[in-house]
Coordinates of C-alpha atoms in Angstrom, one line a residue:
X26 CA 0.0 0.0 0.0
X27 CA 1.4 3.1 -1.0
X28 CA 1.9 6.0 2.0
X29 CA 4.0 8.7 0.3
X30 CA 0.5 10.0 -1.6
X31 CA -1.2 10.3 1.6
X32 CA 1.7 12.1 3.0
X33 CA 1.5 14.9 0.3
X34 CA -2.2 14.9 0.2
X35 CA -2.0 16.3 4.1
X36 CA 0.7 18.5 3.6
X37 CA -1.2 20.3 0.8
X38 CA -4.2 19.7 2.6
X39 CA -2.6 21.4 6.1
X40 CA -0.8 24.2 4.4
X41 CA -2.4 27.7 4.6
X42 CA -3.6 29.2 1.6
X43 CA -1.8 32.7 1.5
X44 CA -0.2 34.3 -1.4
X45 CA 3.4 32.8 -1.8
X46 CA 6.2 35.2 -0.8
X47 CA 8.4 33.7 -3.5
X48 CA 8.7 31.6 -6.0
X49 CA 10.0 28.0 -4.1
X50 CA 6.8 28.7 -1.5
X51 CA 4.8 28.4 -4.6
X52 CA 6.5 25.4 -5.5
X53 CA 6.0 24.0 -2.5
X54 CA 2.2 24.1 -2.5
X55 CA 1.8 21.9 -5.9
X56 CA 1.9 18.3 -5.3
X57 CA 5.3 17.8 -7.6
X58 CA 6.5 20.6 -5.2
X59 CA 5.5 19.1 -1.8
X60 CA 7.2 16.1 -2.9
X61 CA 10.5 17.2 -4.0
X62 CA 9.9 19.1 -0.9
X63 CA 9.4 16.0 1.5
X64 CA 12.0 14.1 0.0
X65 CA 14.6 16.8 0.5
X66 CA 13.8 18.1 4.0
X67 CA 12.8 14.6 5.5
X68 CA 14.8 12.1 3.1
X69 CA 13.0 9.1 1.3
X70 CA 11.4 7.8 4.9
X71 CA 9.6 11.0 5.3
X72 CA 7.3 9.8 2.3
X73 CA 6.6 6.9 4.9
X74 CA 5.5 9.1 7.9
X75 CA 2.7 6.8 9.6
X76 CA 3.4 3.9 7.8
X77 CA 2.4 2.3 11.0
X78 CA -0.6 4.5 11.2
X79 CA -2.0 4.0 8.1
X80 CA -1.8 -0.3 7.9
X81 CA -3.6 0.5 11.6
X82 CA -6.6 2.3 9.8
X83 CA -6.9 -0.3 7.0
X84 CA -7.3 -2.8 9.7
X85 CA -9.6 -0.7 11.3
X86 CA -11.8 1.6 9.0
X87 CA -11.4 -0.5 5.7
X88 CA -12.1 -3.8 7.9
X89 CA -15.4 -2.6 9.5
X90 CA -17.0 -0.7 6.7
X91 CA -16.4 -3.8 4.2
X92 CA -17.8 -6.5 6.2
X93 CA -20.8 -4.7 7.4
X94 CA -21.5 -3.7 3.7
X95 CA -21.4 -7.0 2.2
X96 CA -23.1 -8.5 5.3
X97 CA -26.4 -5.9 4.9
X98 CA -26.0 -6.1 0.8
X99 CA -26.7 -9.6 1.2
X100 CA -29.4 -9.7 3.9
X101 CA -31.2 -7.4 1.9
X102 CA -30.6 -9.2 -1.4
X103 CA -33.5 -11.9 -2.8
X104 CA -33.4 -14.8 -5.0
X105 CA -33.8 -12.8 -8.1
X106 CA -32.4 -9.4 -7.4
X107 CA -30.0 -7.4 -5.4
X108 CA -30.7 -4.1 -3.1
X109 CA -32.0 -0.8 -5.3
X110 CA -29.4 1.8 -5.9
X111 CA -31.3 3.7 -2.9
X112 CA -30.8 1.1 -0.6
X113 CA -27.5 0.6 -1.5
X114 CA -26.9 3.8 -0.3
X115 CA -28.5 3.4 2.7
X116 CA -26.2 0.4 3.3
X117 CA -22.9 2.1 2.5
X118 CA -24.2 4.7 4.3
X119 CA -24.2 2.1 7.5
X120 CA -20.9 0.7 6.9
X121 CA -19.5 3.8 6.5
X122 CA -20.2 5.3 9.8
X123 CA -19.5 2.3 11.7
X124 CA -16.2 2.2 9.6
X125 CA -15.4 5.9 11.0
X126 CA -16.2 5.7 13.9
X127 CA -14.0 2.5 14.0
X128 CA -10.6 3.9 12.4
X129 CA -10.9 7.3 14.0
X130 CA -8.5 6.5 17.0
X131 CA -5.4 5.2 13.5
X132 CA -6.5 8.4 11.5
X133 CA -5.6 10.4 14.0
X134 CA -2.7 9.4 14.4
X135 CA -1.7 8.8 10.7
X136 CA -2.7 12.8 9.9
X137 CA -0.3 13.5 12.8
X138 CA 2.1 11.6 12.1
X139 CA 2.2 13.1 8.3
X140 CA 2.2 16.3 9.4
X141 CA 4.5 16.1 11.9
X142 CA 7.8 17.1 9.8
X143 CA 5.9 20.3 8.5
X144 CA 5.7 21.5 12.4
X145 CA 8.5 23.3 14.3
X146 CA 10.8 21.4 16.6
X147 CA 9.2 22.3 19.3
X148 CA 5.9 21.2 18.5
X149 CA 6.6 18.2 16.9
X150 CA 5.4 15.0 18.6
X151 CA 8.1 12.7 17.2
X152 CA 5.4 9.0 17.5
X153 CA 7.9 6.3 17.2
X154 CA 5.1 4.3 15.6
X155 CA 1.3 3.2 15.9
X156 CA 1.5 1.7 19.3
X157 CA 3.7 4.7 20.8
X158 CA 1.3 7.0 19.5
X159 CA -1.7 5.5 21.3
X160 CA -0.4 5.3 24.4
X161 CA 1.0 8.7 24.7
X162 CA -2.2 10.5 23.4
X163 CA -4.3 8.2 26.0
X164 CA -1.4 8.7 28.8
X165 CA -1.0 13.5 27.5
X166 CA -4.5 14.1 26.1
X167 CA -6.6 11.2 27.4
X168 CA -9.1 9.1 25.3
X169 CA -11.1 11.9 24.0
X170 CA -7.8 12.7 21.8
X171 CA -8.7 9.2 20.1
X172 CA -12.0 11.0 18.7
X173 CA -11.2 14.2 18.4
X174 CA -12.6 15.1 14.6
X175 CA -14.8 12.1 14.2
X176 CA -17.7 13.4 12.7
X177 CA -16.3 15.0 9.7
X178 CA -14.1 12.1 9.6
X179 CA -17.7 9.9 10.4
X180 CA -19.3 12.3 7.2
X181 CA -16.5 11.9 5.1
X182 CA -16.7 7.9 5.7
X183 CA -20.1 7.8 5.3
X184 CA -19.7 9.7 1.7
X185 CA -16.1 7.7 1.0
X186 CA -18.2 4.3 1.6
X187 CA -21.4 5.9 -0.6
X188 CA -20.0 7.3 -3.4
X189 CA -17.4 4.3 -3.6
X190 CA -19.2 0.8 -2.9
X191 CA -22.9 1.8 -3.6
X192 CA -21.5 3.7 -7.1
X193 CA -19.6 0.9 -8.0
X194 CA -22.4 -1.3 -7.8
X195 CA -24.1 1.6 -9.2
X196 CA -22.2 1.7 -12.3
X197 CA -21.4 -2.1 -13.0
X198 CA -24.8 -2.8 -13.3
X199 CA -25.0 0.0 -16.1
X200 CA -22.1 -0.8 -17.9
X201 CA -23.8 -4.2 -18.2
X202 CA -26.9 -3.2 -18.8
X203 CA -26.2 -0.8 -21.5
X204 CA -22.7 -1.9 -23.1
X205 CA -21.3 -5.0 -24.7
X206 CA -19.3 -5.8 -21.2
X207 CA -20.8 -8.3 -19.3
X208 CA -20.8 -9.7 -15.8
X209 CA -18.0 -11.0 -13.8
X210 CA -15.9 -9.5 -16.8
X211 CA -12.3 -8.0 -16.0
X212 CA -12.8 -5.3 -17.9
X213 CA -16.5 -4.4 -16.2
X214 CA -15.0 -4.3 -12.7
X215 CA -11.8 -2.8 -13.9
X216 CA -14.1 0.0 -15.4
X217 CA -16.6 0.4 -12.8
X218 CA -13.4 0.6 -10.1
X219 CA -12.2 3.5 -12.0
X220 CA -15.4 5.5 -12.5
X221 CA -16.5 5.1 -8.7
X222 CA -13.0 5.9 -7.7
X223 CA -13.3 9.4 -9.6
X224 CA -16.4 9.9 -7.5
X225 CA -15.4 9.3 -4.3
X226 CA -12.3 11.3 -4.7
X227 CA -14.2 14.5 -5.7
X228 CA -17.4 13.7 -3.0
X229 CA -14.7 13.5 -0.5
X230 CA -12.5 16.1 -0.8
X231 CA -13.9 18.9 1.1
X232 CA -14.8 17.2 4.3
X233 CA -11.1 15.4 3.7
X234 CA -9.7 18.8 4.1
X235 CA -11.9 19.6 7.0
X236 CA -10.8 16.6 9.0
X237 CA -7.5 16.4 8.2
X238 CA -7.2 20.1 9.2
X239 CA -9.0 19.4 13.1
X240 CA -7.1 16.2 13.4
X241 CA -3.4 17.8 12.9
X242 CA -4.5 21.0 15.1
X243 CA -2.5 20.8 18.3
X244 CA -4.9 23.0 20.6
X245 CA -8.2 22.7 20.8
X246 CA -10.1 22.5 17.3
X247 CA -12.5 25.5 17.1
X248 CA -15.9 25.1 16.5
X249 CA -16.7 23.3 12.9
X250 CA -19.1 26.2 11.7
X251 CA -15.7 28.8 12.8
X252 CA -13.5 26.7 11.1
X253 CA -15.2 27.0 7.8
X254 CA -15.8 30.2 7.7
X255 CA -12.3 31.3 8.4
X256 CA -10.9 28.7 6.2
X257 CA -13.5 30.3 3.5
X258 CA -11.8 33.6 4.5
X259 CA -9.0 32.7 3.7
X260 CA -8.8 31.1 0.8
X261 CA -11.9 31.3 -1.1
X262 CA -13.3 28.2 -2.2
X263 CA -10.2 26.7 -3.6
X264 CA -9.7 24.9 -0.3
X265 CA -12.7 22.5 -1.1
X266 CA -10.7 20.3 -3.5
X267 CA -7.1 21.0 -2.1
X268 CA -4.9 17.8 -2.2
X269 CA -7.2 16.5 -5.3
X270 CA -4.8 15.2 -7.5
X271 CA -2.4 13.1 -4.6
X272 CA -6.0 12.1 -2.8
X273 CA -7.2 10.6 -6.4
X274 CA -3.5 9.3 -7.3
X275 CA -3.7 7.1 -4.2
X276 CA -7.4 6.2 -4.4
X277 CA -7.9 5.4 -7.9
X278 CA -5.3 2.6 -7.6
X279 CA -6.3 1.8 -4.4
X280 CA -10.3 1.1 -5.3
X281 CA -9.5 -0.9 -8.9
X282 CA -7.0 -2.8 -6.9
X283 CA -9.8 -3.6 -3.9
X284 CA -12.7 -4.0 -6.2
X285 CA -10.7 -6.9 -8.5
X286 CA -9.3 -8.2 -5.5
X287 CA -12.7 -8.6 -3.6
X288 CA -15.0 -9.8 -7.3
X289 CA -11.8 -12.3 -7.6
X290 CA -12.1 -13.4 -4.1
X291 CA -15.8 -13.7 -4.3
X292 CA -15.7 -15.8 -7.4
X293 CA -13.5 -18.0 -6.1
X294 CA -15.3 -18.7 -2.9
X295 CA -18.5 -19.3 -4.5
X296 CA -16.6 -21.8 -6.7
X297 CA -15.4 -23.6 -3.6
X298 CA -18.8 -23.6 -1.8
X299 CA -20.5 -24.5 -5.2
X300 CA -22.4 -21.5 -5.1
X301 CA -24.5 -20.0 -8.3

């Protein structure tokens, strides 16, 4: 699983949005820039900040809002037919906020972690890994820390799981329905992966920045209603899809990999249990 894309992602995401006082600060706020600038500053293991964190999160957030989606797809499925679109939703929905709710305690600390080369000396927190991090946010901040942003990170899982399961779904049974590909072909999840990965990528990205942005924060996060209107301030509305490109870069791949993965492991298993 690739990390230095989710590395960039918060830096651009965390960065303020002020004119540049010269040209490198400009530089440094593209993603090409930010990683040059990474890999200078913090050498080729600073594109691996919260390594540890991130596998955490998988295990955690991915884990959750996977089973519990293909566990309620299939109770809700009959003989004939599968869920509607609009309870597919409804379903990813589900998943999705158990999933956040879940992985909120490894998110945390991956953002952190991330960002923690971008802080000053004296604020940095310097997590040796996963398991350090945990125990010294429970033992310095207590176990609130472990939650702290998980409602936009709860929203953004809910519209993560949404726009990527249910439109995947979503758009494999109208590539099917409407083109030459048919079903349990390569090419038809292949294409479906990459569509619903575009989707989740752009549904995602302003609550992304939102969480990311309260999870990093060393004081107190400010109210969320403040928070948007001084990040709107700011910068305008070119905040809302800050860290696109390194956000899609890692979840493109990430989704077509899952999605032929998980049609490959379900085909097999039904083999096995001489299903269908």
């Amino acid at each position: 699983m690739a990390d230095w894309d989710a590395a960039v992602k918060v830096r651009l995401q965390t960065a303020a949005s002020t004119a540049p006082k010269t040209i490198g600060d400009a530089a440094k706020k593209s993603m090409s820039g930010t990683f040059v600038h990474i890999l200078r500053s913090d050498g080729f293991l600073g594109l691996y900040s919260g390594l540890s964190a991130s596998l955490l999160r998988q295990l955690t957030y991915s884990t959750t809002r996977f089973g519990v989606y293909e566990e309620l797809k299939e109770k809700f499925s009959t003989a004939r037919d599968g869920p509607s679109f609009p309870a597919l939703i409804a379903i990813a929905s589900a998943s999705g906020l158990m999933g956040g709710v879940a992985g909120n305690p490894a998110d945390v600390l991956n953002v952190r972690m991330q960002h923690d080369a971008a802080l000053p000396p004296s604020q940095q927190r310097r997590y040796r890994h996963a398991a350090d991090g945990l125990v010294r946010m429970l033992r310095e901040e207590g176990w609130r820390s472990l939650f702290r942003g998980v409602w936009p990170n709860s929203v953004r899982a809910v519209l993560m799981t949404a726009s990527q399961l249910a439109s995947y779904d979503g758009f494999k049974r109208t590539l099917v329905a409407r083109t030459p590909l048919k079903q349990g072909d390569l090419t038809t999840h292949f294409s479906a992966s990459v569509l619903a990965g575009f989707v989740a990528t752009t549904i995602c990205s302003p609550v992304d920045v939102i969480k990311t942005r309260l999870m990093s924060a060393r004081s107190s996060p400010e109210p969320l209603s403040r928070l948007l209107l001084s990040i709107c301030r700011a910068e305008g509305l070119s905040w809302v899809f800050k860290g696109w490109v390194p956000s899609f870069v890692r979840l493109g791949p990430h989704t077509i990999a899952t999605f032929l993965f998980l049609e490959q492991h379900k085909k097999i298993f039904r083999q096995l249990k001489n299903i269908d």
